[in-house]
XYZ file of C-alpha atoms in Angstrom:
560
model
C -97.694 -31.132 67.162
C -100.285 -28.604 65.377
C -104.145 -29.614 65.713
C -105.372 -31.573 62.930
C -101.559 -32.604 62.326
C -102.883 -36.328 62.062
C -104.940 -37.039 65.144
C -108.667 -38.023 64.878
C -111.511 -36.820 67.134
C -115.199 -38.604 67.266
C -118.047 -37.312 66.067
C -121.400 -38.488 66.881
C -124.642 -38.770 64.432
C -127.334 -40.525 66.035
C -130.457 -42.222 64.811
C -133.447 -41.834 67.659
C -134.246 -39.372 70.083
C -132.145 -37.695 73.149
C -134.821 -39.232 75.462
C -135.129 -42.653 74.591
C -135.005 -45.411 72.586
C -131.180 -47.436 71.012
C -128.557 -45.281 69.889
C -126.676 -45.987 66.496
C -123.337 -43.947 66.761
C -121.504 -43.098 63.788
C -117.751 -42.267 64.165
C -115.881 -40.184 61.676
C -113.144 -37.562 62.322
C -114.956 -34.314 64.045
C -114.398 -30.358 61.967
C -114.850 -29.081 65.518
C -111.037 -29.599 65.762
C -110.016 -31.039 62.975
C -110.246 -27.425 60.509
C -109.672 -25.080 62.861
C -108.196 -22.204 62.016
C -109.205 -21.614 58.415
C -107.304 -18.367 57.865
C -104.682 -21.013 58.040
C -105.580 -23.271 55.667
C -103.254 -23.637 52.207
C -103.695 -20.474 49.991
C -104.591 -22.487 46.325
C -101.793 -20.529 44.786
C -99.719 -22.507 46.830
C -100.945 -25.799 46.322
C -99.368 -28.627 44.781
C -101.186 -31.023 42.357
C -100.452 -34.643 43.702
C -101.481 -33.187 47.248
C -105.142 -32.861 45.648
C -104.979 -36.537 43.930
C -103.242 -35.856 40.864
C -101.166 -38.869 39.696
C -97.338 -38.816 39.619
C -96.431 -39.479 35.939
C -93.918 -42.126 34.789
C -90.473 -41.417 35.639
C -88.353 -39.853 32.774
C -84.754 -40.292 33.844
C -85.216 -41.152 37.005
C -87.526 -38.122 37.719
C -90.963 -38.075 39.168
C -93.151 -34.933 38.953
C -95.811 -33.601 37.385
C -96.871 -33.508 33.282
C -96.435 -30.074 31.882
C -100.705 -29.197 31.885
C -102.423 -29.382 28.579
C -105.958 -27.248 28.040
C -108.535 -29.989 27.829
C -111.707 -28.899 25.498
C -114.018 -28.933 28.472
C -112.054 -26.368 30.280
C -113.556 -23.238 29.765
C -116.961 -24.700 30.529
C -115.545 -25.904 33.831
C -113.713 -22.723 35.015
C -116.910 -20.903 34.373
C -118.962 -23.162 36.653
C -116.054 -22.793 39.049
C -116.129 -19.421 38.897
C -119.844 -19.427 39.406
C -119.923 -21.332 42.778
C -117.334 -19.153 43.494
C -119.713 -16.181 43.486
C -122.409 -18.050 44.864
C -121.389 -21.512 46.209
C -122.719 -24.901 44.415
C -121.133 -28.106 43.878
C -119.088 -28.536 40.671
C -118.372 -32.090 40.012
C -115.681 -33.659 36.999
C -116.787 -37.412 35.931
C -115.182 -40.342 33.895
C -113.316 -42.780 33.538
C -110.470 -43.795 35.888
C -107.136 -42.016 34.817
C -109.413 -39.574 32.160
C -107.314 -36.681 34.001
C -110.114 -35.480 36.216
C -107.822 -34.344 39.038
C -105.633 -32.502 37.190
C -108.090 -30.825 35.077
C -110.561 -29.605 38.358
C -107.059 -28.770 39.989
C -106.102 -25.715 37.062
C -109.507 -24.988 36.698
C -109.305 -24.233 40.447
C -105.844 -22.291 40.235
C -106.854 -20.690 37.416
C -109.674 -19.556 38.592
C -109.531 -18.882 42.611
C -106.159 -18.681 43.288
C -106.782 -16.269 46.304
C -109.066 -18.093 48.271
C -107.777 -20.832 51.145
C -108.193 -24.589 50.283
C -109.477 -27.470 52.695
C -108.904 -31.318 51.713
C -110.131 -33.027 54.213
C -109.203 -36.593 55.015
C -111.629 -39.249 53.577
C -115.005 -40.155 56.441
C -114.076 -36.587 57.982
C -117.187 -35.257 59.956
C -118.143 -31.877 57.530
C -121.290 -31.385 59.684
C -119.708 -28.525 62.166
C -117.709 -26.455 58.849
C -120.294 -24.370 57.766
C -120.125 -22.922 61.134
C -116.100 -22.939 61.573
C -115.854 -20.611 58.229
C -118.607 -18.276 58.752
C -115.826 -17.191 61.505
C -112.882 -16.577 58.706
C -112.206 -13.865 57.325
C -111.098 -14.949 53.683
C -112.397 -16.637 51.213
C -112.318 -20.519 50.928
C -113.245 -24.199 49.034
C -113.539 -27.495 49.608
C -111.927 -29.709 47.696
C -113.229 -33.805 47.810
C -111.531 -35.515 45.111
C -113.556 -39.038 45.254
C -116.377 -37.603 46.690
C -117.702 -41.034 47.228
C -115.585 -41.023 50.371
C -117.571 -37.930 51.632
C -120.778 -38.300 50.866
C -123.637 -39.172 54.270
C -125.472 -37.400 57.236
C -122.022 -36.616 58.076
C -120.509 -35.997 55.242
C -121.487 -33.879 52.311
C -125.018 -33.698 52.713
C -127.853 -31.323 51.134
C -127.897 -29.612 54.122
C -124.225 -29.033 54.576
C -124.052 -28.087 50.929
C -126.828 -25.476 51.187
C -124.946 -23.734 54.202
C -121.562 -23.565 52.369
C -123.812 -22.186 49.535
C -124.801 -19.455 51.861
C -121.421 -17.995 52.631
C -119.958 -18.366 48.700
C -118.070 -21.593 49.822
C -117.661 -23.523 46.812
C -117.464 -27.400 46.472
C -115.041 -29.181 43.627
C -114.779 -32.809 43.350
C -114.316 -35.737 41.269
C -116.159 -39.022 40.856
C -115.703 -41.929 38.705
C -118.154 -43.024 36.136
C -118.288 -46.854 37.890
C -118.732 -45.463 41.743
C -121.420 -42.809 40.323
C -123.266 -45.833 39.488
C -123.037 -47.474 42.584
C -123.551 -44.678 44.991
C -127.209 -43.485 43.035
C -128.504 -46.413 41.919
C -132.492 -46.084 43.178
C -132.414 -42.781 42.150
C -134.715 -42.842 39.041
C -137.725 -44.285 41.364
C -137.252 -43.173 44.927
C -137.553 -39.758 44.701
C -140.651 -38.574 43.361
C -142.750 -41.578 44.955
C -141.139 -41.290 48.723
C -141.688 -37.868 48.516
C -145.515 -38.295 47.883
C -145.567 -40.778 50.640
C -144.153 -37.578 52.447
C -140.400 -38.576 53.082
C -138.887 -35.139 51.353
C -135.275 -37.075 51.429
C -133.458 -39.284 48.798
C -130.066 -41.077 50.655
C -127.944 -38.118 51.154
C -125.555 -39.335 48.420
C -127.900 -39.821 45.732
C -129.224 -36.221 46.542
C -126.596 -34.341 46.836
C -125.107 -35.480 43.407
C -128.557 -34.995 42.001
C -127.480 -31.168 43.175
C -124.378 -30.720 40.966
C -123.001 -29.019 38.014
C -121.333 -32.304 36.392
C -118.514 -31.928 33.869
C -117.829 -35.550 32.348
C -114.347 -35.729 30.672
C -113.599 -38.389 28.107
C -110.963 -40.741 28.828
C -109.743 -40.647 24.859
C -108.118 -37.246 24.354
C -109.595 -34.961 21.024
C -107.508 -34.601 18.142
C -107.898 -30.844 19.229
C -106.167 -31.784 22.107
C -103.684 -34.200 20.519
C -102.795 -31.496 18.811
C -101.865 -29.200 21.389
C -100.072 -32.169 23.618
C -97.816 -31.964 20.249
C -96.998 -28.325 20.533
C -96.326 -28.909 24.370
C -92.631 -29.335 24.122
C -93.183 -31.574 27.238
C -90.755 -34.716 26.432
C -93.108 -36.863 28.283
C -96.086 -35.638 26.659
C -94.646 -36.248 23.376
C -93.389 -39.634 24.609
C -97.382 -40.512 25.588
C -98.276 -39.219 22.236
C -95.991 -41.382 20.249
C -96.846 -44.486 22.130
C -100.302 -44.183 24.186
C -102.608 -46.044 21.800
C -106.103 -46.932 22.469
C -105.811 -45.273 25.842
C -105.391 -41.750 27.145
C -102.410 -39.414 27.378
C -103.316 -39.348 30.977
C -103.821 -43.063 31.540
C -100.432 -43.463 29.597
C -99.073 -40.754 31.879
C -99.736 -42.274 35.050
C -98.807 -45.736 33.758
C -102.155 -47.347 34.053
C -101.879 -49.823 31.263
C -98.785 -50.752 31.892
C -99.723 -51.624 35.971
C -102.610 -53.258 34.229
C -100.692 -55.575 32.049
C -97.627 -55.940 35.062
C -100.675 -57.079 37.233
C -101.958 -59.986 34.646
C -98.385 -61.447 33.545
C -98.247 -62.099 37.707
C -100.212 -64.787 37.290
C -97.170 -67.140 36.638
C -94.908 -69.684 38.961
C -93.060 -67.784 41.498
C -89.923 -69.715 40.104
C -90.094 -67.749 36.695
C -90.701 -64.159 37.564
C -94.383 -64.224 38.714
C -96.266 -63.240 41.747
C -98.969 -65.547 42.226
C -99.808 -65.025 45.498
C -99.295 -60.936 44.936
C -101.685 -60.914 41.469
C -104.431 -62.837 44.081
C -103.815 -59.884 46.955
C -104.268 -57.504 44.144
C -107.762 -59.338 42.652
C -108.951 -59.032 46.234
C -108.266 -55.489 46.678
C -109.992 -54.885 43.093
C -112.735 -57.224 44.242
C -113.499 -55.026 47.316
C -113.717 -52.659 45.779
C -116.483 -53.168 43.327
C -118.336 -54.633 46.148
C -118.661 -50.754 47.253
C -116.231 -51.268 49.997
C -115.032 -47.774 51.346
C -111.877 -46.482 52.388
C -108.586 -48.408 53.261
C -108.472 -51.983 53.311
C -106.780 -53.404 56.885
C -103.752 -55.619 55.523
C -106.200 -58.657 58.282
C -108.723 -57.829 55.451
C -106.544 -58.549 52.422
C -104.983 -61.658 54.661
C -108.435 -63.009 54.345
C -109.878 -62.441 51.339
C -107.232 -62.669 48.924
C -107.240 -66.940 50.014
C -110.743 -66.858 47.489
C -108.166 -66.359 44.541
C -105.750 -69.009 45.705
C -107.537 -72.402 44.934
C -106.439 -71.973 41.068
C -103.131 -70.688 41.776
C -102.064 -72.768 44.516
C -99.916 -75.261 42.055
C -97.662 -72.048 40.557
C -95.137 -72.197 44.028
C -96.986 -69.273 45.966
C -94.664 -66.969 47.128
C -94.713 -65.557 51.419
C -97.543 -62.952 52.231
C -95.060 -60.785 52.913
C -92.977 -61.027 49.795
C -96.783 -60.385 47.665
C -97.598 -57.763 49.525
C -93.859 -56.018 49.148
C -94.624 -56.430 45.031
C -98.145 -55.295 45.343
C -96.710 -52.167 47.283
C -93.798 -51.375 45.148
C -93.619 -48.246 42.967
C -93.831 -49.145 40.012
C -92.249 -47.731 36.166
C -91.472 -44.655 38.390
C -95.583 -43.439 38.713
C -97.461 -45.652 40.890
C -98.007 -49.234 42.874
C -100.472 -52.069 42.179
C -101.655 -51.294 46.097
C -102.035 -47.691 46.822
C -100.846 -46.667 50.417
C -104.138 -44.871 52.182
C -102.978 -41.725 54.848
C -99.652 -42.165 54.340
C -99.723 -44.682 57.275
C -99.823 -48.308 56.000
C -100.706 -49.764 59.045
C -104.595 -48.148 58.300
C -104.581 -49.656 55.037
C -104.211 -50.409 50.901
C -106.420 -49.796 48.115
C -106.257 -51.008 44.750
C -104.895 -48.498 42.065
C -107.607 -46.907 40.641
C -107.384 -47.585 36.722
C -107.059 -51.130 38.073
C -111.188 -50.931 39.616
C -111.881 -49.007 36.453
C -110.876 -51.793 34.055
C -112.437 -54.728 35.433
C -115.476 -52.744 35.624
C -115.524 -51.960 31.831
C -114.313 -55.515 31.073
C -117.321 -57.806 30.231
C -115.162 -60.784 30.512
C -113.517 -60.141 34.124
C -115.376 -62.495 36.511
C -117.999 -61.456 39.413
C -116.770 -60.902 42.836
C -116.644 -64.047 44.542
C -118.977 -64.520 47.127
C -116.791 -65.356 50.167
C -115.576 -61.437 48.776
C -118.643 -60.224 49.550
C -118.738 -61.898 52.784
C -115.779 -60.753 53.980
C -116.523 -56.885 52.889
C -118.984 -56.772 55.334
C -117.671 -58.672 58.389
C -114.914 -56.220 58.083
C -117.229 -52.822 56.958
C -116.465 -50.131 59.604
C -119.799 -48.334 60.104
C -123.059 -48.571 58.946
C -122.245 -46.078 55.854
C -119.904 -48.480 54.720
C -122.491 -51.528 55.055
C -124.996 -49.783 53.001
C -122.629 -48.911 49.875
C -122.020 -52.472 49.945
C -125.528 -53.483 49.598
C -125.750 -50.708 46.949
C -122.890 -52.703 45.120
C -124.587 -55.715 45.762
C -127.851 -54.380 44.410
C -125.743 -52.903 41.469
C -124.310 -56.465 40.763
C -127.842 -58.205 40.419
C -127.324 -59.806 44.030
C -130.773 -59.172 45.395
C -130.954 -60.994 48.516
C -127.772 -60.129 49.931
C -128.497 -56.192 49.392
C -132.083 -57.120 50.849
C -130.628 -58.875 53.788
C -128.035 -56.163 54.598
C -130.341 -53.508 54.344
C -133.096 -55.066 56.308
C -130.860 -55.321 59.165
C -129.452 -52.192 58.764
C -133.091 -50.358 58.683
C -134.693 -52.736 61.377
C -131.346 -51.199 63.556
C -132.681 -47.435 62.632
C -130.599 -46.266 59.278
C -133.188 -44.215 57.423
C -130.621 -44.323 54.272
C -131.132 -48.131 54.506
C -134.755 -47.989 54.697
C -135.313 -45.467 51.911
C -133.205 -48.257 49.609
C -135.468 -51.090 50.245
C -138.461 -48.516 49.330
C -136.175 -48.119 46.076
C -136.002 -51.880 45.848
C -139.066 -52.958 46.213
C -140.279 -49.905 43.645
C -138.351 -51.481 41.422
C -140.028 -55.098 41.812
C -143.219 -53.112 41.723
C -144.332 -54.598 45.080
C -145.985 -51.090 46.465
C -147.361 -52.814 49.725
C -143.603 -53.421 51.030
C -142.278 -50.416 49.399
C -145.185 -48.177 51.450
C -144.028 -50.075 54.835
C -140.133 -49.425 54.626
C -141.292 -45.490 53.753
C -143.242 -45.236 57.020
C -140.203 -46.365 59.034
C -138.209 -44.104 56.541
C -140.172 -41.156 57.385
C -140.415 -42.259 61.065
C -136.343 -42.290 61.237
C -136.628 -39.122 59.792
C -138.306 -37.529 62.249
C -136.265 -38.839 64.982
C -133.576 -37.922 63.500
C -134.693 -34.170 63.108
C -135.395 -34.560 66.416
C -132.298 -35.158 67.795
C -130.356 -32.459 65.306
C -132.252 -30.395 67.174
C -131.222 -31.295 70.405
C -127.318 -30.381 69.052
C -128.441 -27.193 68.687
C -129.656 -27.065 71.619
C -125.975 -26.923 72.706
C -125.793 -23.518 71.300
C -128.444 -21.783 73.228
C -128.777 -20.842 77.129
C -131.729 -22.881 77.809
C -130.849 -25.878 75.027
C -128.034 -26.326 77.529
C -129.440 -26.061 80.755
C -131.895 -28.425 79.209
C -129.229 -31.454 78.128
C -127.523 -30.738 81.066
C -130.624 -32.021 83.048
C -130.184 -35.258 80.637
C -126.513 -35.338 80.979
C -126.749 -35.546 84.825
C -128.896 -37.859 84.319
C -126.412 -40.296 83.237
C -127.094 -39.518 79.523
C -123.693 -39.283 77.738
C -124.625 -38.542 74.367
C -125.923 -35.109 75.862
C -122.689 -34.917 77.784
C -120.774 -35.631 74.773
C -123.358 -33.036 72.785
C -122.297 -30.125 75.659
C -118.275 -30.902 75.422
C -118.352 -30.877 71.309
C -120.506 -27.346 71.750
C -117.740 -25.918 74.530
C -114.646 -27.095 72.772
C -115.966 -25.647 69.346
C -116.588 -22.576 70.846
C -113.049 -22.261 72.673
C -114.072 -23.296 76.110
C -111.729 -25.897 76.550
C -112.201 -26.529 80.311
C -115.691 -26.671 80.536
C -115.446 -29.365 77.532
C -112.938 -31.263 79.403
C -115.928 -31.597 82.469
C -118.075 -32.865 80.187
C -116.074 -35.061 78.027
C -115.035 -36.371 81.251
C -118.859 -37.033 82.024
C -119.570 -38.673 79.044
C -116.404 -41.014 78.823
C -117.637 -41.895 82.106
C -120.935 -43.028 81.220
C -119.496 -44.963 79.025
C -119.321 -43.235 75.627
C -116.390 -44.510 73.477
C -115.874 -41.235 71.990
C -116.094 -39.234 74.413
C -112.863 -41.360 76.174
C -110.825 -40.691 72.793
C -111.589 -36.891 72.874
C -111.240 -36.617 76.150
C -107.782 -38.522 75.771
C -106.521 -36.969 73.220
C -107.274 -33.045 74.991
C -104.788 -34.718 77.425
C -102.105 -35.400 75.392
C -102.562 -31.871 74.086
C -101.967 -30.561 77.636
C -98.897 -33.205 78.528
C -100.833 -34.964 80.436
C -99.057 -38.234 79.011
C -100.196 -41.474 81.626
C -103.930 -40.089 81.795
C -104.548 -39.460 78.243
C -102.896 -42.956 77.434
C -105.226 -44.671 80.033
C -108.816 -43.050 77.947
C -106.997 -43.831 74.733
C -106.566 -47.614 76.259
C -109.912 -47.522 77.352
C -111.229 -46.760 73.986
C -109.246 -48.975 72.011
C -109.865 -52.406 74.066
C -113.562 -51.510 73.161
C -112.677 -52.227 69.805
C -112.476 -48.153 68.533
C -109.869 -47.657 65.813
C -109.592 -44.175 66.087
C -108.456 -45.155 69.671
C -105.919 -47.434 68.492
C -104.490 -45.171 65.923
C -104.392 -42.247 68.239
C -102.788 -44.588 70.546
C -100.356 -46.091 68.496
C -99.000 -42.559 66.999
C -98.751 -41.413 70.228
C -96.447 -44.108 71.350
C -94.767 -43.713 68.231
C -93.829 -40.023 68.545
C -92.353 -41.070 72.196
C -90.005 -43.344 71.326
C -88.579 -40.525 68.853
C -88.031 -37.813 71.030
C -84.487 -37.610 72.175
């Protein structure tokens, strides 16, 4: 097993000071081990689209692959912006529709355009925060590549900040965002920013920023009839097959068999006894469902268990088929291209998500109903972190449900999120109510400070007296400087003195610390220790823990 192979490592970002006060821990896969080696990293000339997101097409024959690629009219536009944050870093983001082709289109601009440099995908809620650093000690030339960028975007993710330092050594950023999640994730945007900056917060919510920072190329879901014309000189039987019969809707939605998916999805909705899947169409509805109430990343199959039931009371006369059997047709590839429920990781155990073009279409239809409410419920019972709790109350917000994005982000802010805070400012700019709007800025800007505050005590870590300094803390029984000191020592190679204080940390108490520290076990073969942190961990109800865990166990029982 390589490092970064499939195992996740913590990363902490923490609202509040080192000294004092509650700490709100974020966990997200750390870069400190995760994207090592970048001199290793896939050369782009190498890559292969549906590694980067691009949809399989329809089977022809029996066949899946890849469309022949047909020039789009935006792409010379786009490979010149590519080829500009190439020279000088920037953030080059492709928009639309669901299934306009966005993928494929940012892929060839990218191997068309840098097919030298070394490209880094990085698995959706993975920590960017220590990659600036990590490449500044390559030697090549690399990119970033976040198809869905919604999945990146935070204090941990793809921030201003971390954007500005890729900028700084010619790292370029390419990703892709749908027209219906751009919505959600900057929704405050035309109010908070001038006015919270006069009140002398200089910070929008990291997403809504850092899009605000891009060079956005929208592509149109209905192909040109320039390009219709050169699909027809293609010579691509599949291309001419989606030109002959893709009718209102895209060569690339036709393609990837979106309408069809769409239409198998809605004939479901029949008695088990006569070819439908009632109880699979309602596991489906809840997975769409979630997902326009802004919830992120895979959904648990305990999630769709739950939720789907909201969908049942009208369907319960049809002869419901098992759970199991709905969630086998939800699952199952479908006309050769793709399945109703999308596999996340390659690991089904961590969860499904609804087909795209599925989200996509009951966002543009008028007529599809609202998200239930027990929907919304559920979505945050079962949100992971506090990043995923505010994109729900942006969806909520988004959807015209006031209270529940007040109450969510009330809580959230009262608990020390400074992205929470700086939406109720939004909110209550909106209602033009500048009394409540000034007192959720002063605890913005207050969170802001502590939160400089302590991003200064991680670099700390890299300096002699910064770390004589947290040491003092750390033997004082503070394990977030512990854990601070073992991230800084393991990043820079010093694997021994990380594993001391890992070790301190994890026994303090820190959850993360006990799955790093586990998991730099298993590294070294030390099997019945690292199992005993990882079980440690995972009975305090970490994931990563559990995952770790579980894979471990797993590759055990395969060795000979």
């Amino acid at each position: 097993m390589q490092y970064g192979d499939w195992i996740e490592l913590h990363h902490n970002s923490i609202s509040g000071p080192v000294s004092a006060g509650p700490q709100y821990n974020f966990f997200a896969p750390s870069s400190e081990l995760l994207f090592r080696n970048p001199d290793e990293w896939l050369a782009v000339r190498r890559a292969e689209p549906i590694a980067f997101g691009v949809h399989r097409a329809r089977g022809v024959d029996g066949e899946q692959r890849v469309s022949s690629y047909v020039e789009r009219d935006q792409d010379s536009s786009l490979r010149e912006r590519v080829r500009k944050a190439a020279e000088g870093g920037g953030l080059v983001l492709v928009t639309g529709d669901s299934m306009a082709g966005k993928s494929r289109t940012l892929f060839e601009a990218m191997a068309t355009t840098i097919p030298d440099f070394r490209v880094l995908a990085p698995p959706r809620g993975a920590s960017l925060r220590g990659l600036p650093r990590i490449l500044r000690g390559g030697s090549g030339r690399y990119v970033l590549w976040l198809d869905d960028v919604e999945g990146y975007l935070g204090a941990d993710g793809l921030s201003p900040e971390i954007l500005a330092e890729l900028s700084e050594i010619g790292v370029p950023v390419l990703a892709t965002i749908c027209d219906t999640m751009l919505d959600i994730c900057r929704p405050a945007a035309r109010h908070s920013a001038a006015q919270i900056r006069d009140a002398g917060a200089n910070q929008l919510r990291p997403g809504c920023q850092v899009l605000s920072l891009a060079e956005i190329i929208e592509l149109e879901r209905q192909w040109s009839p320039f390009e219709l014309e050169r699909v027809a000189a293609s010579g691509d039987p599949l291309l001419l097959e989606a030109l002959a019969r893709h009718g209102s809707h895209g060569i690339a939605e036709y393609i990837a068999a979106g309408p069809d998916l769409l239409a198998l999805w809605r004939r479901a909705r029949r008695a088990s006894h006569t070819g439908g899947h009632p109880r699979g169409y309602a596991l489906v509805a809840a997975a769409v469902d979630l997902a326009r109430a802004g919830f992120c990343g895979p959904l648990p199959v305990k999630l769709l268990r739950v939720a789907h039931k909201s969908y049942l009371r009208k369907l319960a006369h049809l002869r419901l088929e098992s759970f199991d059997e709905a969630l086998a047709w939800a699952t199952h590839i479908h006309y050769g291209a793709a399945s109703l429920l999308v596999i996340e990781d390659q690991h089904p155990d961590w969860g499904w998500r609804a087909f795209p073009y599925l989200t996509d279409a009951a966002a543009r239809d008028p007529s599809y109903p609202s998200v239930p409410g027990s929907v919304w419920s559920d979505a945050l019972t079962h949100a992971r972190t506090d990043r995923d709790r505010n994109a729900i109350a942006s969806a909520a917000y988004s959807a015209g449900l006031r209270n529940l994005a007040h109450r969510t982000w009330s809580s959230l802010a009262s608990n020390g999120d400074m992205a929470a805070a700086l939406s109720l400012v939004g909110l209550y700019l909106d209602e033009r109510n500048e009394e409540e709007a000034d007192r959720w800025a002063d605890l913005a800007i207050e969170l802001a400070h502590q939160e400089i505050t302590f991003e200064l005590g991680g670099i700390m870590a890299r300096s002699d007296v910064g770390r004589l300094m947290l040491m003092e803390r750390a033997e004082l029984g503070d394990s977030l400087a512990a854990f601070s000191l073992a991230r800084e020592f393991v990043s820079s190679g010093d694997l021994d003195e990380g594993e001391v204080w890992y070790r301190r940390a994890a026994a303090a108490g820190d959850i993360a610390a006990k799955n790093n520290l586990g998991m730099m076990l298993h590294w070294r073969g030390e099997a019945q220790e690292s199992k005993k942190w990882l079980m440690e961990a995972a009975g305090q109800g970490d994931e990563v823990a559990a995952r770790n865990l579980a894979l471990i166990i797993e590759e055990e029982s395969n060795l000979p």
